[in-house]
Amino acid sequence: MWDVNELWMQFEIMILNKGESILITFPKQFLIGESCLIIMGELAAEQHAKYILTIEKKKDDVESVLMEHLRINGAYWGLTTLDILGKLSAVDQETVISWVMSCQHESGGFGGNEGHDPHVLYTLSAIQILALFNKIEVLDIEKVSSYVATLQNEDGSFSGDKWGEIDTRFSYVALCSLALLKKLYKINVEKAVRYIVSCKNLDGGFGCTPGAESHAGQIFCCIGALAITGCLHHVDKDLLGWWLCERQVKSGGLNGRPEKLPDVCYSWWVLSSLIMIDRVHWIDKEKLVKFILDCQDKENGGISDRPDDAVDVFHTYFGVAGLSLLEYPGLKAIDPAYALPVDVINRIFLN
Ligand SMILES: [Zn+2]
């Protein structure tokens, strides 16, 4: 199910500054845990920032055209990566914000690009991008939150858009959007939580609908939604923690389901879930750091799903975000539930 979202990965971001030279250096020695000092392969941070900042130059290639409808998701991945790397200021924020606002539909929701149909997935990306720039106030918050609230169904579930497909991904995205806008009261949170809990399986994991098999991407969505609503007590943390830590394979990478290949994007989904349920010490962090670093294109920047595959912005984001969760030095901390830098979340909720 979630593999469909691998389609999200390959496309470009428009409107990023051109060619600015970026210099970030990281120490070669990297401390993990309390006492063990290890020489790690370095994160090619400078190259990754350059990779993201120059992606727009490729916007006429076939891949980019195919992925045009996902551009706002790509912008969120790229911009969040830059922020974690400490390079968000290299972007022309006025241009980005006016483009984001041009993707808004009259219903209040956002499309993946200008003139595209609105969907809750794109709406969250729009909110997250504005949050990165501390510009949520440019939104008509009533209108956007009402759009999201109308997607809730009688059983508490959420549809992604007016066509009605239901998935726990959309529950997470809706709850995260409304929480960031401080408008959770516009929906029935209790029913939303009850629906998510109804998707819990005997193995401790969660699926996209009741009875659907457990999958790491879906687990992130359900755990994130329960974390945002303060309902993690519904989770059997040991049982789920065990299922999640079994996702680590020999190479150190994580897979999304039993018998599948490891993939950098699960560094985010599995790791953030383990952090939210306080079981992250159950995996081998050093090996996972090494796996992510092995997936870098150190010369041209970018991170791929597995070593030696082609890089894309989706896996670059999840690789860098995963390293941030692993407390890799020099990176901003990222919030495991909201998927935004911790300072951005603090600015929203502590102000
Ligand atoms: Zn992947």
Short mmCIF file of C-alpha atoms in Angstrom, two decimals, residues 76-336:
data_model
loop_
_atom_site.label_atom_id
_atom_site.label_comp_id
_atom_site.label_asym_id
_atom_site.label_seq_id
_atom_site.Cartn_x
_atom_site.Cartn_y
_atom_site.Cartn_z
CA TYR A 76 8.34 20.53 1.80
CA TRP A 77 10.92 17.71 1.65
CA GLY A 78 13.59 19.92 0.11
CA LEU A 79 13.00 22.95 2.32
CA THR A 80 12.84 20.90 5.52
CA THR A 81 16.11 19.21 4.55
CA LEU A 82 17.71 22.62 4.03
CA ASP A 83 16.42 23.80 7.41
CA ILE A 84 17.82 20.71 9.18
CA LEU A 85 21.14 21.41 7.43
CA GLY A 86 20.97 25.04 8.60
CA LYS A 87 20.63 26.37 5.03
CA LEU A 88 17.04 27.54 4.74
CA SER A 89 18.21 31.14 4.38
CA ALA A 90 19.64 30.23 0.95
CA VAL A 91 16.06 30.19 -0.34
CA ASP A 92 14.04 33.20 -1.47
CA GLN A 93 11.20 32.87 1.00
CA GLU A 94 8.91 35.47 -0.59
CA THR A 95 8.93 33.59 -3.88
CA VAL A 96 8.26 30.28 -2.16
CA ILE A 97 5.39 31.67 -0.09
CA SER A 98 3.67 33.34 -3.01
CA TRP A 99 3.97 30.11 -5.04
CA VAL A 100 2.57 28.05 -2.14
CA MET A 101 -0.38 30.41 -1.86
CA SER A 102 -0.97 30.15 -5.62
CA CYS A 103 -1.62 26.41 -5.08
CA GLN A 104 -4.62 27.08 -2.85
CA HIS A 105 -8.04 26.08 -4.17
CA GLU A 106 -11.20 28.06 -3.47
CA SER A 107 -12.31 25.28 -1.08
CA GLY A 108 -9.44 26.25 1.23
CA GLY A 109 -7.40 23.12 0.50
CA PHE A 110 -4.15 23.07 -1.47
CA GLY A 111 -3.25 21.31 -4.69
CA GLY A 112 0.12 19.77 -5.49
CA ASN A 113 0.83 22.65 -7.84
CA GLU A 114 -0.90 25.69 -9.33
CA GLY A 115 -4.32 24.81 -10.75
CA HIS A 116 -4.36 21.26 -9.37
CA ASP A 117 -7.15 19.71 -7.30
CA PRO A 118 -6.88 20.05 -3.52
CA HIS A 119 -5.96 17.12 -1.29
CA VAL A 120 -5.25 16.90 2.41
CA LEU A 121 -1.69 15.65 1.73
CA TYR A 122 -0.81 18.80 -0.19
CA THR A 123 -2.59 20.95 2.36
CA LEU A 124 -0.34 19.69 5.15
CA SER A 125 2.75 20.32 3.01
CA ALA A 126 1.60 23.90 2.43
CA ILE A 127 1.10 24.45 6.16
CA GLN A 128 4.47 22.88 6.96
CA ILE A 129 6.29 25.05 4.41
CA LEU A 130 4.69 28.19 5.84
CA ALA A 131 5.57 27.01 9.36
CA LEU A 132 9.23 26.65 8.33
CA PHE A 133 9.23 30.33 7.38
CA ASN A 134 7.17 31.38 10.42
CA LYS A 135 4.44 32.55 8.05
CA ILE A 136 1.38 30.50 8.99
CA GLU A 137 -0.45 33.78 9.50
CA VAL A 138 -0.59 34.42 5.74
CA LEU A 139 -3.22 31.65 5.66
CA ASP A 140 -6.94 32.16 6.09
CA ILE A 141 -6.76 29.70 8.99
CA GLU A 142 -10.55 29.38 9.34
CA LYS A 143 -10.92 28.46 5.69
CA VAL A 144 -8.06 25.97 5.58
CA SER A 145 -9.07 24.26 8.82
CA SER A 146 -12.70 24.04 7.67
CA TYR A 147 -11.56 22.32 4.47
CA VAL A 148 -9.65 19.72 6.51
CA ALA A 149 -12.52 19.26 8.98
CA THR A 150 -15.00 18.51 6.17
CA LEU A 151 -12.90 15.46 5.24
CA GLN A 152 -13.79 13.65 8.47
CA ASN A 153 -16.29 10.82 8.06
CA GLU A 154 -19.00 9.62 10.42
CA ASP A 155 -16.83 6.76 11.76
CA GLY A 156 -14.04 9.19 12.64
CA SER A 157 -11.84 8.30 9.65
CA PHE A 158 -10.64 10.86 7.10
CA SER A 159 -10.89 10.95 3.34
CA GLY A 160 -7.98 12.44 1.43
CA ASP A 161 -10.15 14.61 -0.77
CA LYS A 162 -13.68 14.89 -2.10
CA TRP A 163 -13.33 11.54 -3.90
CA GLY A 164 -13.42 9.81 -0.57
CA GLU A 165 -10.49 7.35 -0.37
CA ILE A 166 -9.98 6.49 3.31
CA ASP A 167 -6.61 5.72 4.89
CA THR A 168 -4.98 6.26 8.28
CA ARG A 169 -2.42 8.38 6.42
CA PHE A 170 -5.16 10.94 5.95
CA SER A 171 -6.08 10.76 9.65
CA TYR A 172 -2.51 11.70 10.54
CA VAL A 173 -2.27 14.42 7.94
CA ALA A 174 -5.59 15.97 8.99
CA LEU A 175 -4.76 15.86 12.71
CA CYS A 176 -1.27 17.24 12.12
CA SER A 177 -2.64 20.06 9.93
CA LEU A 178 -5.31 21.04 12.43
CA ALA A 179 -2.90 20.84 15.37
CA LEU A 180 -0.43 23.16 13.60
CA LEU A 181 -3.33 25.56 12.94
CA LYS A 182 -4.57 25.12 16.55
CA LYS A 183 -7.99 24.08 15.25
CA LEU A 184 -8.33 20.49 16.46
CA TYR A 185 -11.62 21.41 18.11
CA LYS A 186 -13.21 21.64 14.67
CA ILE A 187 -13.31 17.84 14.38
CA ASN A 188 -14.38 14.96 16.57
CA VAL A 189 -10.97 14.01 17.98
CA GLU A 190 -12.36 11.17 20.08
CA LYS A 191 -13.86 9.49 17.02
CA ALA A 192 -10.68 10.13 15.03
CA VAL A 193 -8.66 8.36 17.74
CA ARG A 194 -11.17 5.51 17.97
CA TYR A 195 -10.86 4.92 14.22
CA ILE A 196 -7.05 4.81 14.39
CA VAL A 197 -7.19 2.39 17.32
CA SER A 198 -9.55 0.19 15.26
CA CYS A 199 -6.70 -0.21 12.73
CA LYS A 200 -4.39 -1.75 15.34
CA ASN A 201 -3.32 -5.34 14.65
CA LEU A 202 -2.46 -8.30 16.87
CA ASP A 203 1.26 -7.76 16.12
CA GLY A 204 1.04 -4.32 17.73
CA GLY A 205 1.29 -2.49 14.40
CA PHE A 206 -1.28 -0.53 12.39
CA GLY A 207 -2.64 -0.72 8.87
CA CYS A 208 -4.29 1.71 6.45
CA THR A 209 -7.82 0.55 7.35
CA PRO A 210 -9.22 -1.89 9.95
CA GLY A 211 -7.81 -5.37 9.30
CA ALA A 212 -5.14 -4.22 6.85
CA GLU A 213 -1.61 -5.52 7.44
CA SER A 214 0.88 -3.63 9.57
CA HIS A 215 3.29 -1.42 7.68
CA ALA A 216 5.95 0.94 9.01
CA GLY A 217 4.69 3.96 7.04
CA GLN A 218 1.19 3.41 8.34
CA ILE A 219 2.51 2.87 11.87
CA PHE A 220 4.25 6.25 11.75
CA CYS A 221 0.95 7.86 10.73
CA CYS A 222 -1.04 6.18 13.50
CA ILE A 223 1.56 6.71 16.22
CA GLY A 224 2.07 10.31 15.09
CA ALA A 225 -1.68 10.94 15.21
CA LEU A 226 -1.94 9.37 18.67
CA ALA A 227 1.06 11.41 19.86
CA ILE A 228 -0.44 14.65 18.56
CA THR A 229 -3.73 13.93 20.32
CA GLY A 230 -2.08 12.75 23.55
CA CYS A 231 -3.43 9.21 23.13
CA LEU A 232 -0.31 7.01 23.06
CA HIS A 233 -1.73 5.01 25.96
CA HIS A 234 -3.64 3.03 23.31
CA VAL A 235 -0.34 1.57 22.06
CA ASP A 236 1.23 -1.66 23.34
CA LYS A 237 4.70 -0.13 23.32
CA ASP A 238 6.68 -3.32 23.95
CA LEU A 239 4.81 -5.33 21.33
CA LEU A 240 5.01 -2.56 18.72
CA GLY A 241 8.60 -1.74 19.68
CA TRP A 242 9.56 -5.34 19.02
CA TRP A 243 7.88 -5.36 15.59
CA LEU A 244 9.61 -2.08 14.71
CA CYS A 245 13.10 -3.05 15.87
CA GLU A 246 12.82 -6.28 13.87
CA ARG A 247 12.74 -4.05 10.79
CA GLN A 248 16.52 -3.61 11.08
CA VAL A 249 18.39 -5.90 8.70
CA LYS A 250 22.03 -7.03 8.60
CA SER A 251 23.26 -3.98 6.68
CA GLY A 252 21.88 -1.76 9.45
CA GLY A 253 19.08 -0.38 7.25
CA LEU A 254 15.41 -0.67 8.09
CA ASN A 255 12.64 -2.22 6.01
CA GLY A 256 8.92 -1.44 6.06
CA ARG A 257 7.60 -4.99 6.45
CA PRO A 258 9.04 -8.45 7.06
CA GLU A 259 11.06 -9.90 4.15
CA LYS A 260 11.41 -6.55 2.35
CA LEU A 261 14.61 -4.78 1.39
CA PRO A 262 15.90 -1.99 3.61
CA ASP A 263 15.23 1.54 2.43
CA VAL A 264 16.43 4.91 3.73
CA CYS A 265 12.89 6.28 3.97
CA TYR A 266 12.13 3.80 6.76
CA SER A 267 14.89 5.43 8.74
CA TRP A 268 12.25 8.08 9.24
CA TRP A 269 9.08 6.05 9.66
CA VAL A 270 10.46 3.33 11.90
CA LEU A 271 12.81 5.54 13.88
CA SER A 272 10.31 8.33 14.57
CA SER A 273 7.77 5.72 15.74
CA LEU A 274 10.35 4.10 18.03
CA ILE A 275 11.18 7.51 19.51
CA MET A 276 7.51 8.35 20.09
CA ILE A 277 7.01 5.08 22.00
CA ASP A 278 10.35 5.40 23.78
CA ARG A 279 11.95 2.23 22.35
CA VAL A 280 14.61 3.69 20.05
CA HIS A 281 17.38 2.10 22.14
CA TRP A 282 16.19 -1.28 20.80
CA ILE A 283 17.91 -0.78 17.44
CA ASP A 284 21.59 -0.49 16.54
CA LYS A 285 21.91 3.24 15.87
CA GLU A 286 25.53 3.12 14.67
CA LYS A 287 24.71 0.59 11.98
CA LEU A 288 21.74 2.64 10.82
CA VAL A 289 23.86 5.81 10.61
CA LYS A 290 26.36 3.90 8.50
CA PHE A 291 23.61 2.56 6.20
CA ILE A 292 22.23 6.06 5.58
CA LEU A 293 25.68 7.50 4.95
CA ASP A 294 26.39 4.64 2.52
CA CYS A 295 23.37 5.79 0.47
CA GLN A 296 24.83 9.25 -0.21
CA ASP A 297 26.05 10.50 -3.54
CA LYS A 298 29.03 12.21 -1.98
CA GLU A 299 30.09 13.88 -5.20
CA ASN A 300 26.87 15.38 -6.52
CA GLY A 301 24.77 15.32 -3.37
CA GLY A 302 21.50 13.58 -2.60
CA ILE A 303 20.63 10.32 -0.87
CA SER A 304 19.10 7.20 -2.44
CA ASP A 305 16.89 4.41 -1.06
CA ARG A 306 19.78 1.92 -1.00
CA PRO A 307 23.52 2.15 -1.64
CA ASP A 308 24.39 2.87 -5.31
CA ASP A 309 20.82 3.64 -6.42
CA ALA A 310 19.82 6.98 -7.96
CA VAL A 311 19.27 9.81 -5.49
CA ASP A 312 16.03 11.78 -5.15
CA VAL A 313 14.71 14.55 -2.92
CA PHE A 314 12.33 12.22 -1.06
CA HIS A 315 15.11 9.93 0.19
CA THR A 316 17.46 12.88 0.72
CA TYR A 317 14.91 14.32 3.12
CA PHE A 318 14.26 11.04 4.93
CA GLY A 319 17.97 10.28 5.15
CA VAL A 320 18.85 13.66 6.63
CA ALA A 321 15.77 13.61 8.89
CA GLY A 322 16.72 10.10 10.04
CA LEU A 323 20.23 11.28 10.87
CA SER A 324 18.71 14.19 12.78
CA LEU A 325 16.64 11.72 14.84
CA LEU A 326 19.90 9.84 15.46
CA GLU A 327 21.42 13.09 16.77
CA TYR A 328 24.04 13.29 14.06
CA PRO A 329 26.26 16.29 14.86
CA GLY A 330 25.61 19.60 13.15
CA LEU A 331 21.98 18.88 12.28
CA LYS A 332 18.93 20.64 13.71
CA ALA A 333 16.71 18.36 15.79
CA ILE A 334 13.46 17.28 14.11
CA ASP A 335 10.19 16.58 15.89
CA PRO A 336 9.20 12.92 15.35
#
